[in-house]
Amino acid sequence: MKILVCVTSVPDTTTKIAFTDNNTKLNKAGVTFITGPYDDYALARAVELKEKLGATVTVLNVGEADSEPVIRKCLAIGADDAIRVNAEPTDAYFVAEQIAAIAKENQYDLILMGRESIDYNGGQVHGIVGEMLGLPSISPVMTLDIDGDTAKITREIEGGKEELEAKLPLVLGCQEPIAEWKIPNMRGIMTARTKPLKIVEPTGTDKLTTVASYELPAPRGAVKMIKAEEAETLIQLLRTEAKVI
């Protein structure tokens, strides 16, 4: 069984965000990058399936050279090898196209990724990859078990959960509690240095979208304290200033 885990390299959740180039690019100065948290769940479940079923796990990242520390960490956690498509991942369609090209070439049984990245939060890539490959795409997946050529899945839906079965191969967008995050041990860190990391050039069309500009959220305004007995004043402020009612 061959599993492909697609991971993103994203700013740490505590990063103070700033922009450059007339607010069209993230200012990477001083920013620590991490594996996308939802991708971490996908990788953790892939490693569990590897240990249980004897599968092989390949990590795929569409990114530039500065994403390699994130890739090496994934190898330290338990992936067998890695592929980096040497391109800036600025467009969901472009990223999906790179993933689909690698998947077609290597014929994976299972393609896992996070339900979304935490930089753009688009949640589009798994669906586009499934369409490009002609495979089922399911997200957000909370549990995953493999029985022969069948995946048994629990998916979150509005107001509850849905239990599904689907034949392999397929594409899944993952979230908690599919597995617990794994922390690389010293042996994993050492062996990761010698595991294969293949770098390939991008293929297909150019990106279909371009960022016009980014904006930071407006700063929080001053807090107004309203006495409990002044409910009418509170309602008036909610209507005229906050404009939420």
mmCIF file of N, CA, C and O in Angstrom, residues 1 11 19 39 49 72-73 75 83 89-90 98 122 147 151 162 170 174 188 208 217 230-231 235:
data_model
loop_
_atom_site.group_PDB
_atom_site.id
_atom_site.type_symbol
_atom_site.label_atom_id
_atom_site.label_comp_id
_atom_site.label_asym_id
_atom_site.label_seq_id
_atom_site.Cartn_x
_atom_site.Cartn_y
_atom_site.Cartn_z
ATOM 1 N N MET A 1 0.840 -1.199 0.000
ATOM 2 C CA MET A 1 0.000 0.000 0.000
ATOM 3 C C MET A 1 0.873 1.247 0.000
ATOM 4 O O MET A 1 1.816 1.359 0.776
ATOM 5 N N PRO A 11 3.197 29.738 8.474
ATOM 6 C CA PRO A 11 3.710 30.464 9.641
ATOM 7 C C PRO A 11 3.175 29.872 10.946
ATOM 8 O O PRO A 11 2.018 29.446 11.015
ATOM 9 N N PHE A 19 3.280 42.458 6.039
ATOM 10 C CA PHE A 19 3.334 42.277 4.600
ATOM 11 C C PHE A 19 4.385 43.174 3.977
ATOM 12 O O PHE A 19 4.821 44.163 4.567
ATOM 13 N N ASP A 39 -2.410 19.054 8.428
ATOM 14 C CA ASP A 39 -1.520 18.115 7.726
ATOM 15 C C ASP A 39 -0.815 17.202 8.722
ATOM 16 O O ASP A 39 -0.549 16.034 8.422
ATOM 17 N N LEU A 49 -0.947 3.856 9.927
ATOM 18 C CA LEU A 49 -1.316 2.853 8.925
ATOM 19 C C LEU A 49 -0.079 2.137 8.387
ATOM 20 O O LEU A 49 -0.125 0.932 8.089
ATOM 21 N N ARG A 72 11.790 17.713 6.369
ATOM 22 C CA ARG A 72 12.671 16.824 7.133
ATOM 23 C C ARG A 72 12.019 16.418 8.456
ATOM 24 O O ARG A 72 12.188 15.289 8.922
ATOM 25 N N LYS A 73 11.264 17.313 9.045
ATOM 26 C CA LYS A 73 10.555 16.949 10.277
ATOM 27 C C LYS A 73 9.534 15.856 9.994
ATOM 28 O O LYS A 73 9.367 14.920 10.783
ATOM 29 N N LEU A 75 9.770 13.601 7.705
ATOM 30 C CA LEU A 75 10.556 12.372 7.555
ATOM 31 C C LEU A 75 10.965 11.830 8.917
ATOM 32 O O LEU A 75 10.981 10.617 9.140
ATOM 33 N N ILE A 83 8.982 14.339 -1.584
ATOM 34 C CA ILE A 83 9.088 15.029 -2.870
ATOM 35 C C ILE A 83 8.760 16.497 -2.636
ATOM 36 O O ILE A 83 7.786 16.819 -1.964
ATOM 37 N N PRO A 89 3.693 28.118 -3.460
ATOM 38 C CA PRO A 89 2.314 27.610 -3.447
ATOM 39 C C PRO A 89 1.284 28.708 -3.205
ATOM 40 O O PRO A 89 0.655 28.783 -2.157
ATOM 41 N N THR A 90 1.085 29.544 -4.190
ATOM 42 C CA THR A 90 0.234 30.718 -3.981
ATOM 43 C C THR A 90 -1.179 30.549 -4.511
ATOM 44 O O THR A 90 -2.012 31.443 -4.331
ATOM 45 N N GLN A 98 -0.047 20.206 -9.233
ATOM 46 C CA GLN A 98 1.243 19.562 -8.959
ATOM 47 C C GLN A 98 1.040 18.229 -8.232
ATOM 48 O O GLN A 98 1.699 17.225 -8.528
ATOM 49 N N GLY A 122 -8.351 27.887 2.598
ATOM 50 C CA GLY A 122 -9.245 27.741 1.459
ATOM 51 C C GLY A 122 -10.047 26.448 1.471
ATOM 52 O O GLY A 122 -11.201 26.417 1.058
ATOM 53 N N ASP A 147 -9.695 -1.577 5.472
ATOM 54 C CA ASP A 147 -10.009 -3.006 5.490
ATOM 55 C C ASP A 147 -9.902 -3.509 4.053
ATOM 56 O O ASP A 147 -10.820 -3.335 3.255
ATOM 57 N N ALA A 151 -11.895 1.873 2.541
ATOM 58 C CA ALA A 151 -11.646 2.820 3.629
ATOM 59 C C ALA A 151 -12.940 3.036 4.397
ATOM 60 O O ALA A 151 -13.998 3.297 3.797
ATOM 61 N N GLU A 162 -21.013 11.550 10.005
ATOM 62 C CA GLU A 162 -21.469 10.661 8.944
ATOM 63 C C GLU A 162 -20.446 9.538 8.777
ATOM 64 O O GLU A 162 -19.251 9.796 8.665
ATOM 65 N N LEU A 170 -8.443 6.955 -3.082
ATOM 66 C CA LEU A 170 -9.264 8.136 -2.847
ATOM 67 C C LEU A 170 -8.430 9.219 -2.177
ATOM 68 O O LEU A 170 -7.310 8.982 -1.747
ATOM 69 N N CYS A 174 -8.105 15.732 6.161
ATOM 70 C CA CYS A 174 -8.156 15.214 7.536
ATOM 71 C C CYS A 174 -8.202 16.321 8.583
ATOM 72 O O CYS A 174 -7.730 17.434 8.364
ATOM 73 N N GLY A 188 14.618 9.308 14.973
ATOM 74 C CA GLY A 188 13.924 9.761 13.777
ATOM 75 C C GLY A 188 14.596 10.969 13.156
ATOM 76 O O GLY A 188 14.705 11.068 11.923
ATOM 77 N N LEU A 208 -4.053 30.511 -11.408
ATOM 78 C CA LEU A 208 -5.228 31.165 -11.973
ATOM 79 C C LEU A 208 -5.656 32.408 -11.202
ATOM 80 O O LEU A 208 -6.492 33.166 -11.683
ATOM 81 N N PRO A 217 -6.513 42.631 10.076
ATOM 82 C CA PRO A 217 -7.800 42.979 10.699
ATOM 83 C C PRO A 217 -7.708 44.325 11.408
ATOM 84 O O PRO A 217 -6.644 44.728 11.885
ATOM 85 N N GLU A 230 -28.963 49.159 32.686
ATOM 86 C CA GLU A 230 -29.106 50.029 31.513
ATOM 87 C C GLU A 230 -29.175 49.197 30.239
ATOM 88 O O GLU A 230 -28.462 49.419 29.261
ATOM 89 N N ALA A 231 -30.092 48.249 30.217
ATOM 90 C CA ALA A 231 -30.227 47.344 29.073
ATOM 91 C C ALA A 231 -30.590 48.098 27.794
ATOM 92 O O ALA A 231 -30.125 47.760 26.699
ATOM 93 N N ILE A 235 -28.677 47.867 24.139
ATOM 94 C CA ILE A 235 -29.361 47.513 22.894
ATOM 95 C C ILE A 235 -29.147 48.594 21.832
ATOM 96 O O ILE A 235 -28.897 48.300 20.656
#
